[in-house]
């Protein structure tokens, strides 16, 4: 069974540009989470989508946004890129609102570098 | 304010010995705790979890202990193997009601198992 997939694996952008990252969850999973891991920091929760709706949002500015499609895949969009947006962006999926103890399964991440 | 703290950024252990990774938390409302392992250039992988109503969970070489009064949990790896060398993240789940919950990660501890 395929795990969580993310694309692209690496990305280089310049300040002010916009970027879209993509995530496909494990088949049968309806919830998708996005995290940012910047250098020297732990995993920072960004966004949670379930059944196409945004369920929760971390402490990030509005230029971080996303959406979830009917097939449960998801996009993370970052507008007006800043140097400090350089990080590994991780996507995780779970079965969904089956309960508060769903285990999250992570993708390999997208390494974004902002120059 | 960090709600989940891993105060040791790194740990070195001899192969065959016990590795003990520690995690402290400040929010007594956390419902569930998880440990993830992360190799370089890969996403975190789920390792083991424990409900807040239990004090121990064991899975093979991995055991997680929870001390609620001290708001402390630890991951024991016995015996440690070189393949265990990775960054270990402690995470905590808080169910917020209305189908919403938050997953908070610590900053991670880098474990090096020396052959």
PDB file of C-alpha atoms in Angstrom, chain A residues 37 40-44, chain B residues 2 4-6 87-90 105-109:
ATOM      1  CA  UNK A  37      10.089  22.162  10.272  1.00  0.00           C
ATOM      2  CA  UNK A  40      16.484  24.700  14.919  1.00  0.00           C
ATOM      3  CA  UNK A  41      12.770  24.351  15.551  1.00  0.00           C
ATOM      4  CA  UNK A  42      10.478  21.430  16.156  1.00  0.00           C
ATOM      5  CA  UNK A  43       7.610  20.523  13.937  1.00  0.00           C
ATOM      6  CA  UNK A  44       5.212  23.446  13.781  1.00  0.00           C
TER       7      UNK A  44
ATOM      8  CA  UNK B   2       6.447  25.491  24.425  1.00  0.00           C
ATOM      9  CA  UNK B   4       6.021  19.944  24.855  1.00  0.00           C
ATOM     10  CA  UNK B   5       9.688  20.085  25.738  1.00  0.00           C
ATOM     11  CA  UNK B   6      12.565  17.819  24.925  1.00  0.00           C
ATOM     12  CA  UNK B  87      15.917  12.260  15.696  1.00  0.00           C
ATOM     13  CA  UNK B  88      13.099  11.341  18.065  1.00  0.00           C
ATOM     14  CA  UNK B  89      10.099  13.624  18.459  1.00  0.00           C
ATOM     15  CA  UNK B  90       7.730  13.552  21.366  1.00  0.00           C
ATOM     16  CA  UNK B 105       5.535  18.370  18.905  1.00  0.00           C
ATOM     17  CA  UNK B 106       8.702  18.809  20.889  1.00  0.00           C
ATOM     18  CA  UNK B 107      11.883  19.984  19.171  1.00  0.00           C
ATOM     19  CA  UNK B 108      13.355  16.511  19.029  1.00  0.00           C
ATOM     20  CA  UNK B 109      16.331  14.665  20.455  1.00  0.00           C
TER      21      UNK B 109
END
